[in-house]
């Protein structure tokens, strides 16, 4: 490389570095966006509406599986739950009944709290006549400040069994 070209590169280092950084970010942008929408990223940055969810009691009933537990509510407005039962490795959506809890606490979104708050009893409705599930999943929907879409997060999951 000639001394003239080397001199031109040295004189224009900053613009060259800026252009290189822009090119790298343009290529990496889809991966960055995907990482930022992941549950791990939301947990790490405190964007998940709840943390420290525990199931403290579960009981198989003729109507399904009744669950209770506690969690720490951090942020966002509650928009609903979805329940799935897993049978043979396949998920089937079903109803989760929160009405027993609504007799104990006001329905709707809980205020954020640094301490654990109880949740439940909730009942995942499923008839054993259909098939006995291996496990369950509860998914929670929240509308968070500054976000256009509703955030969906796995709330709790476990084996379909009583304590």
XYZ file of N, CA, C and O in Angstrom:
652
model
N 0.854 -1.155 0.000
C 0.000 0.000 0.000
C 0.909 1.230 0.000
O 1.876 1.307 0.754
N 0.564 2.218 -0.782
C 1.413 3.406 -0.895
C 1.272 4.299 0.327
O 0.275 4.238 1.055
N 2.285 5.133 0.523
C 2.262 6.068 1.653
C 1.109 7.049 1.529
O 0.538 7.493 2.527
N 0.743 7.383 0.297
C -0.363 8.320 0.066
C -1.693 7.724 0.567
O -2.480 8.401 1.225
N -1.948 6.448 0.260
C -3.176 5.773 0.702
C -3.169 5.609 2.209
O -4.175 5.857 2.884
N -2.029 5.215 2.786
C -1.927 5.079 4.243
C -2.207 6.405 4.932
O -2.881 6.462 5.952
N -1.704 7.469 4.379
C -1.943 8.794 4.943
C -3.409 9.176 4.868
O -3.963 9.764 5.798
N -4.063 8.845 3.758
C -5.495 9.153 3.604
C -6.325 8.363 4.603
O -7.284 8.883 5.182
N -5.953 7.117 4.841
C -6.676 6.283 5.814
C -6.499 6.845 7.219
O -7.459 6.982 7.974
N -5.234 7.218 7.569
C -4.980 7.802 8.889
C -5.766 9.092 9.091
O -6.312 9.331 10.156
N -5.835 9.899 8.071
C -6.533 11.190 8.175
C -8.044 11.011 8.303
O -8.730 11.871 8.850
N -8.550 9.910 7.809
C -10.011 9.683 7.814
C -10.419 8.511 8.697
O -11.448 7.879 8.452
N -9.635 8.240 9.730
C -9.929 7.096 10.604
C -11.313 7.171 11.229
O -12.048 6.201 11.225
N -11.664 8.300 11.799
C -12.939 8.421 12.490
C -14.120 8.136 11.562
O -14.965 7.298 11.894
N -14.216 8.786 10.390
C -15.343 8.449 9.500
C -15.346 6.979 9.083
O -16.409 6.370 8.958
N -14.172 6.402 8.897
C -14.099 4.985 8.511
C -14.629 4.120 9.654
O -15.412 3.185 9.440
N -14.227 4.411 10.899
C -14.707 3.646 12.053
C -16.219 3.804 12.224
O -16.914 2.835 12.542
N -16.719 5.007 12.024
C -18.166 5.242 12.153
C -18.916 4.441 11.102
O -19.925 3.788 11.401
N -18.454 4.465 9.866
C -19.113 3.691 8.806
C -19.046 2.189 9.096
O -20.016 1.460 8.868
N -17.912 1.724 9.594
C -17.782 0.298 9.936
C -18.756 -0.068 11.056
O -19.413 -1.123 11.006
N -18.882 0.790 12.070
C -19.815 0.519 13.178
C -21.257 0.491 12.676
O -22.055 -0.368 13.073
N -21.620 1.413 11.801
C -22.974 1.439 11.239
C -23.245 0.158 10.455
O -24.318 -0.441 10.559
N -22.262 -0.284 9.677
C -22.429 -1.520 8.900
C -22.615 -2.720 9.814
O -23.488 -3.570 9.568
N -21.837 -2.793 10.881
C -21.960 -3.912 11.830
C -23.335 -3.891 12.493
O -24.006 -4.922 12.608
N -23.785 -2.721 12.937
C -25.105 -2.623 13.577
C -26.232 -2.960 12.616
O -27.216 -3.588 13.001
N -26.103 -2.537 11.370
C -27.141 -2.845 10.381
C -27.270 -4.347 10.171
O -28.372 -4.879 10.050
N -26.145 -5.037 10.163
C -26.163 -6.491 9.986
C -26.670 -7.182 11.252
O -27.413 -8.151 11.187
N -26.284 -6.665 12.425
C -26.639 -7.309 13.698
C -28.040 -6.934 14.184
O -28.566 -7.578 15.088
N -28.670 -5.922 13.608
C -29.958 -5.413 14.095
C -31.042 -6.484 14.263
O -31.718 -6.522 15.291
N -31.238 -7.400 13.311
C -32.276 -8.427 13.525
C -32.008 -9.300 14.745
O -32.927 -9.653 15.469
N -30.748 -9.632 15.003
C -30.423 -10.452 16.171
C -30.611 -9.665 17.463
O -31.058 -10.195 18.467
N -30.260 -8.386 17.420
C -30.445 -7.535 18.596
C -31.935 -7.418 18.914
O -32.355 -7.570 20.054
N -32.750 -7.171 17.895
C -34.203 -7.054 18.086
C -34.789 -8.352 18.643
O -35.613 -8.340 19.546
N -34.335 -9.490 18.131
C -34.821 -10.783 18.617
C -34.412 -11.004 20.067
O -35.207 -11.454 20.887
N -33.187 -10.669 20.412
C -32.721 -10.825 21.792
C -33.528 -9.942 22.732
O -33.899 -10.365 23.832
N -33.835 -8.718 22.314
C -34.574 -7.792 23.168
C -36.017 -8.235 23.388
O -36.642 -7.829 24.357
N -36.561 -9.046 22.506
C -37.938 -9.511 22.687
C -38.005 -10.850 23.421
O -39.085 -11.377 23.650
N -36.857 -11.382 23.816
C -36.849 -12.683 24.489
C -37.192 -12.548 25.967
O -36.967 -11.508 26.582
N -37.699 -13.609 26.545
C -38.034 -13.627 27.968
C -36.781 -13.420 28.815
O -36.805 -12.689 29.811
N -35.670 -14.033 28.423
C -34.436 -13.879 29.200
C -34.016 -12.410 29.272
O -33.637 -11.913 30.338
N -34.107 -11.706 28.151
C -33.746 -10.284 28.133
C -34.716 -9.475 29.003
O -34.295 -8.615 29.778
N -36.028 -9.762 28.864
C -37.017 -9.027 29.674
C -36.796 -9.288 31.163
O -36.926 -8.375 31.973
N -36.474 -10.528 31.540
C -36.191 -10.824 32.950
C -34.948 -10.064 33.420
O -34.941 -9.456 34.484
N -33.889 -10.093 32.617
C -32.618 -9.449 32.973
C -32.775 -7.940 33.130
O -32.189 -7.336 34.022
N -33.585 -7.330 32.269
C -33.741 -5.872 32.290
C -34.935 -5.405 33.122
O -35.233 -4.215 33.145
N -35.623 -6.330 33.793
C -36.743 -5.954 34.662
C -38.010 -5.589 33.918
O -38.863 -4.890 34.455
N -38.168 -6.054 32.684
C -39.353 -5.727 31.893
C -40.474 -6.753 32.007
O -41.580 -6.500 31.555
N -40.198 -7.930 32.559
C -41.237 -8.938 32.735
C -42.195 -8.447 33.823
O -41.739 -7.942 34.854
N -43.501 -8.575 33.635
C -44.462 -8.048 34.611
C -44.390 -8.695 35.991
O -44.835 -8.114 36.968
N -43.847 -9.901 36.100
C -43.824 -10.635 37.365
C -42.546 -11.453 37.453
O -41.925 -11.766 36.438
N -42.164 -11.783 38.672
C -41.002 -12.649 38.907
C -41.300 -13.526 40.110
O -42.288 -13.317 40.823
N -40.418 -14.466 40.359
C -40.474 -15.312 41.555
C -41.831 -15.989 41.737
O -42.371 -16.020 42.832
N -42.363 -16.544 40.665
C -43.636 -17.263 40.750
C -43.380 -18.637 41.356
O -42.488 -19.365 40.923
N -44.159 -18.969 42.368
C -44.097 -20.312 42.947
C -45.499 -20.884 43.023
O -46.466 -20.150 43.211
N -45.587 -22.167 42.847
C -46.839 -22.891 43.056
C -46.716 -23.526 44.430
O -45.848 -24.362 44.658
N -47.573 -23.099 45.352
C -47.483 -23.597 46.725
C -48.436 -24.759 46.992
O -48.235 -25.503 47.940
N -49.472 -24.888 46.167
C -50.426 -25.993 46.334
C -51.066 -26.303 44.994
O -51.371 -25.399 44.216
N -51.260 -27.570 44.743
C -52.030 -27.987 43.574
C -52.762 -29.271 43.910
O -52.254 -30.106 44.653
N -53.966 -29.360 43.357
C -54.846 -30.470 43.691
C -55.628 -30.884 42.450
O -56.298 -30.048 41.839
N -55.544 -32.155 42.098
C -56.348 -32.671 40.988
C -57.779 -32.821 41.478
O -58.021 -33.415 42.534
N -58.723 -32.256 40.729
C -60.141 -32.326 41.070
C -60.885 -32.980 39.909
O -60.309 -33.140 38.826
N -62.156 -33.325 40.101
C -62.918 -33.860 38.970
C -63.035 -32.870 37.801
O -63.203 -33.270 36.661
N -62.903 -31.564 38.104
C -63.032 -30.536 37.064
C -61.700 -30.191 36.398
O -61.666 -29.530 35.380
N -60.580 -30.575 37.027
C -59.277 -30.232 36.453
C -58.185 -30.199 37.502
O -58.065 -31.094 38.324
N -57.390 -29.124 37.478
C -56.275 -28.972 38.408
C -56.372 -27.604 39.062
O -56.364 -26.581 38.379
N -56.470 -27.601 40.395
C -56.553 -26.361 41.140
C -55.155 -25.988 41.636
O -54.431 -26.833 42.171
N -54.786 -24.708 41.439
C -53.449 -24.225 41.779
C -53.522 -22.979 42.642
O -54.428 -22.161 42.493
N -52.542 -22.819 43.518
C -52.360 -21.606 44.315
C -50.868 -21.355 44.418
O -50.064 -22.278 44.295
N -50.501 -20.108 44.671
C -49.099 -19.800 44.834
C -48.878 -18.352 45.186
O -49.778 -17.672 45.680
N -47.660 -17.892 44.913
C -47.375 -16.478 45.106
C -46.396 -16.018 44.040
O -45.806 -16.815 43.324
N -46.274 -14.709 43.930
C -45.434 -14.084 42.911
C -45.148 -12.654 43.323
O -45.812 -12.117 44.214
N -44.191 -12.059 42.664
C -43.913 -10.640 42.845
C -44.346 -9.937 41.561
O -43.842 -10.261 40.478
N -45.280 -9.022 41.691
C -45.774 -8.251 40.547
C -44.919 -6.999 40.434
O -44.829 -6.211 41.362
N -44.280 -6.827 39.257
C -43.373 -5.692 39.067
C -44.008 -4.535 38.316
O -43.745 -3.385 38.626
N -44.778 -4.822 37.280
C -45.247 -3.740 36.418
C -46.352 -4.231 35.501
O -46.692 -5.402 35.545
N -46.898 -3.375 34.692
C -47.838 -3.669 33.611
C -49.254 -3.949 34.122
O -49.464 -4.242 35.292
N -50.203 -3.868 33.201
C -51.610 -4.133 33.486
C -51.969 -5.534 33.009
O -51.738 -5.885 31.853
N -52.558 -6.303 33.889
C -52.997 -7.674 33.592
C -54.079 -7.659 32.519
O -55.009 -6.851 32.571
N -53.971 -8.568 31.546
C -54.958 -8.665 30.467
C -55.552 -10.063 30.318
O -56.400 -10.269 29.475
N -55.102 -11.032 31.118
C -55.715 -12.348 31.035
C -54.720 -13.486 31.144
O -53.510 -13.279 31.212
N -55.285 -14.690 31.174
C -54.509 -15.929 31.287
C -54.934 -16.903 30.202
O -56.083 -16.868 29.742
N -54.047 -17.780 29.848
C -54.368 -18.908 28.973
C -53.773 -20.148 29.625
O -52.699 -20.091 30.227
N -54.477 -21.250 29.510
C -53.999 -22.509 30.080
C -53.875 -23.543 28.965
O -54.687 -23.574 28.030
N -52.853 -24.364 29.108
C -52.642 -25.479 28.193
C -52.385 -26.731 29.010
O -51.725 -26.677 30.048
N -52.908 -27.850 28.537
C -52.555 -29.143 29.101
C -51.702 -29.853 28.052
O -51.911 -29.693 26.851
N -50.741 -30.610 28.522
C -49.840 -31.311 27.621
C -50.144 -32.800 27.721
O -50.104 -33.393 28.799
N -50.467 -33.383 26.581
C -50.785 -34.814 26.484
C -49.998 -35.376 25.304
O -50.149 -34.895 24.184
N -49.174 -36.366 25.574
C -48.371 -36.958 24.508
C -47.462 -35.946 23.831
O -47.225 -36.028 22.629
N -46.997 -34.973 24.588
C -46.097 -33.967 24.043
C -46.778 -32.853 23.266
O -46.116 -31.952 22.773
N -48.102 -32.909 23.159
C -48.845 -31.897 22.403
C -49.663 -31.041 23.362
O -50.279 -31.557 24.296
N -49.677 -29.714 23.129
C -50.423 -28.799 23.979
C -51.849 -28.589 23.486
O -52.076 -28.445 22.287
N -52.795 -28.589 24.426
C -54.200 -28.336 24.128
C -54.659 -27.167 24.983
O -54.558 -27.214 26.211
N -55.178 -26.139 24.326
C -55.646 -24.972 25.073
C -56.941 -25.320 25.789
O -57.796 -26.005 25.250
N -57.051 -24.820 27.012
C -58.242 -25.048 27.806
C -58.527 -23.807 28.649
O -57.799 -22.828 28.579
N -59.549 -23.871 29.442
C -60.008 -22.727 30.230
C -59.335 -22.736 31.597
O -59.146 -23.791 32.199
N -59.000 -21.539 32.082
C -58.549 -21.404 33.467
C -59.579 -20.519 34.177
O -59.916 -19.442 33.713
N -60.118 -21.047 35.258
C -61.158 -20.354 36.027
C -60.522 -19.659 37.226
O -59.978 -20.310 38.119
N -60.591 -18.327 37.251
C -60.025 -17.551 38.353
C -61.107 -17.037 39.300
O -60.793 -16.313 40.244
N -62.355 -17.417 39.075
C -63.456 -16.869 39.883
C -63.325 -17.163 41.382
O -63.701 -16.306 42.197
N -62.795 -18.323 41.825
C -62.641 -18.511 43.277
C -61.722 -17.451 43.912
O -61.969 -16.998 45.017
N -60.687 -17.036 43.194
C -59.799 -15.988 43.711
C -60.531 -14.651 43.776
O -60.303 -13.853 44.687
N -61.400 -14.402 42.812
C -62.104 -13.121 42.761
C -63.037 -12.940 43.955
O -63.406 -11.813 44.278
N -63.407 -14.029 44.616
C -64.197 -13.926 45.838
C -63.324 -13.472 47.015
O -63.827 -12.937 47.992
N -61.989 -13.698 46.902
C -61.057 -13.339 47.966
C -60.412 -11.969 47.762
O -60.097 -11.281 48.726
N -60.178 -11.592 46.498
C -59.498 -10.343 46.151
C -60.232 -9.684 44.993
O -60.862 -10.372 44.195
N -60.067 -8.386 44.852
C -60.701 -7.727 43.698
C -60.134 -8.267 42.388
O -58.931 -8.509 42.289
N -60.980 -8.455 41.385
C -60.481 -8.940 40.097
C -59.686 -7.844 39.381
O -59.749 -6.686 39.733
N -58.950 -8.262 38.358
C -58.209 -7.299 37.549
C -56.736 -7.268 37.883
O -56.188 -8.191 38.475
N -56.121 -6.166 37.510
C -54.674 -6.026 37.657
C -54.287 -5.720 39.094
O -54.888 -4.876 39.744
N -53.274 -6.414 39.578
C -52.749 -6.156 40.923
C -51.792 -4.970 40.839
O -51.109 -4.792 39.842
N -51.674 -4.234 41.919
C -50.655 -3.183 41.929
C -49.262 -3.809 42.067
O -49.120 -4.870 42.673
N -48.247 -3.161 41.523
C -46.886 -3.667 41.731
C -46.559 -3.684 43.217
O -47.068 -2.877 43.994
N -45.724 -4.647 43.617
C -45.357 -4.780 45.013
C -44.005 -5.480 45.076
O -43.777 -6.443 44.356
N -43.121 -5.036 45.948
C -41.799 -5.664 46.085
C -41.878 -6.978 46.853
O -40.941 -7.757 46.841
N -42.993 -7.199 47.530
C -43.162 -8.434 48.304
C -44.032 -9.423 47.540
O -44.842 -9.045 46.716
N -43.874 -10.678 47.887
C -44.671 -11.725 47.240
C -46.144 -11.533 47.561
O -46.513 -11.203 48.685
N -46.971 -11.724 46.552
C -48.419 -11.635 46.687
C -49.025 -12.994 46.350
O -48.557 -13.662 45.431
N -50.060 -13.403 47.064
C -50.686 -14.690 46.737
C -51.499 -14.600 45.446
O -52.010 -13.539 45.093
N -51.589 -15.710 44.756
C -52.502 -15.833 43.618
C -53.230 -17.163 43.760
O -52.761 -18.087 44.399
N -54.410 -17.219 43.193
C -55.224 -18.420 43.261
C -56.209 -18.367 44.403
O -56.228 -17.404 45.155
N -57.036 -19.364 44.535
C -57.033 -20.583 43.719
C -57.548 -20.337 42.296
O -58.518 -19.628 42.091
N -56.814 -20.906 41.356
C -57.206 -20.937 39.947
C -57.384 -22.403 39.575
O -56.690 -23.277 40.089
N -58.300 -22.657 38.667
C -58.516 -24.045 38.253
C -58.399 -24.165 36.743
O -59.105 -23.483 36.001
N -57.479 -25.030 36.326
C -57.357 -25.368 34.908
C -58.406 -26.426 34.642
O -58.355 -27.517 35.215
N -59.378 -26.098 33.825
C -60.496 -27.005 33.554
C -60.079 -28.083 32.547
O -59.616 -27.778 31.452
N -60.271 -29.350 32.967
C -59.976 -30.475 32.073
C -60.623 -31.721 32.634
O -60.414 -32.077 33.787
N -61.387 -32.397 31.821
C -62.050 -33.621 32.247
C -61.123 -34.814 32.052
O -60.547 -34.997 30.971
N -60.993 -35.617 33.082
C -60.152 -36.813 32.994
C -60.700 -37.806 31.988
O -59.985 -38.711 31.551
N -61.967 -37.649 31.601
C -62.549 -38.541 30.596
C -61.877 -38.353 29.244
O -61.814 -39.286 28.446
N -61.373 -37.136 28.971
C -60.698 -36.864 27.696
C -59.368 -37.608 27.653
O -59.100 -38.351 26.732
N -58.534 -37.378 28.607
C -57.225 -38.030 28.792
C -56.570 -37.316 29.964
O -56.807 -36.133 30.191
N -55.741 -38.014 30.691
C -55.079 -37.391 31.838
C -53.815 -36.686 31.339
O -52.943 -37.318 30.742
N -53.735 -35.370 31.555
C -52.552 -34.631 31.092
C -51.286 -35.043 31.838
O -51.335 -35.478 32.982
N -50.170 -34.862 31.163
C -48.868 -35.074 31.794
C -48.452 -33.830 32.565
O -47.837 -33.923 33.622
N -48.772 -32.655 31.994
C -48.357 -31.398 32.599
C -49.283 -30.273 32.159
O -50.202 -30.486 31.368
N -48.995 -29.082 32.669
C -49.792 -27.897 32.348
C -48.860 -26.705 32.147
O -47.704 -26.711 32.572
N -49.401 -25.687 31.496
C -48.727 -24.399 31.361
C -49.761 -23.302 31.541
O -50.862 -23.407 31.006
N -49.405 -22.279 32.286
C -50.225 -21.076 32.418
C -49.456 -19.916 31.809
O -48.299 -19.680 32.170
N -50.086 -19.196 30.895
C -49.484 -18.047 30.229
C -50.247 -16.797 30.636
O -51.479 -16.803 30.679
N -49.521 -15.731 30.936
C -50.136 -14.470 31.364
C -49.919 -13.401 30.295
O -48.852 -13.325 29.681
N -50.960 -12.584 30.105
C -50.922 -11.484 29.151
C -50.965 -10.169 29.921
O -51.785 -9.997 30.818
N -50.066 -9.247 29.557
C -50.009 -7.939 30.202
C -49.774 -6.854 29.149
O -49.028 -7.063 28.195
N -50.375 -5.702 29.389
C -50.094 -4.513 28.583
C -49.118 -3.658 29.385
O -49.433 -3.248 30.497
N -47.959 -3.434 28.820
C -46.907 -2.720 29.545
C -46.743 -1.307 29.007
O -46.969 -1.056 27.820
N -46.333 -0.387 29.865
C -46.162 1.004 29.447
C -45.186 1.133 28.277
O -44.128 0.508 28.275
N -45.594 1.903 27.292
C -44.729 2.159 26.145
C -44.676 1.050 25.117
O -43.967 1.173 24.121
N -45.409 -0.040 25.330
C -45.408 -1.146 24.373
C -46.739 -1.184 23.640
O -47.799 -1.070 24.254
N -46.687 -1.371 22.323
C -47.906 -1.405 21.515
C -48.596 -2.762 21.591
O -49.806 -2.847 21.514
N -47.807 -3.817 21.734
C -48.378 -5.157 21.763
C -48.453 -5.680 23.196
O -47.704 -5.252 24.061
N -49.367 -6.608 23.402
C -49.519 -7.243 24.707
C -48.356 -8.217 24.896
O -48.021 -8.987 23.998
N -47.749 -8.178 26.066
C -46.630 -9.069 26.394
C -47.182 -10.401 26.889
O -48.054 -10.430 27.757
N -46.688 -11.503 26.347
C -47.104 -12.847 26.738
C -45.923 -13.554 27.381
O -44.847 -13.616 26.788
N -46.130 -14.080 28.592
C -45.056 -14.756 29.314
C -45.578 -16.017 29.985
O -46.703 -16.030 30.495
N -44.731 -17.048 30.013
C -45.054 -18.243 30.773
C -45.092 -17.865 32.246
O -44.130 -17.321 32.776
N -46.226 -18.107 32.894
C -46.407 -17.747 34.300
C -46.009 -18.908 35.206
O -45.257 -18.740 36.146
N -46.532 -20.084 34.909
C -46.246 -21.271 35.725
C -46.442 -22.521 34.869
O -47.236 -22.519 33.930
N -45.720 -23.566 35.220
C -45.882 -24.855 34.536
C -45.454 -25.942 35.500
O -44.726 -25.693 36.446
N -45.935 -27.140 35.231
C -45.562 -28.256 36.102
C -46.276 -29.526 35.719
O -47.041 -29.572 34.763
N -46.034 -30.548 36.505
C -46.687 -31.837 36.277
C -48.137 -31.764 36.719
O -48.482 -31.041 37.647
N -48.950 -32.535 36.074
C -50.371 -32.635 36.402
C -50.509 -33.643 37.535
O -50.640 -34.842 37.320
N -50.416 -33.142 38.764
C -50.498 -34.008 39.926
C -50.871 -33.183 41.150
O -50.722 -31.964 41.146
N -51.320 -33.844 42.191
C -51.632 -33.158 43.442
C -50.428 -33.155 44.356
O -49.499 -33.935 44.174
N -50.461 -32.253 45.320
C -49.361 -32.217 46.320
C -49.466 -33.369 47.279
O -50.443 -33.873 47.628
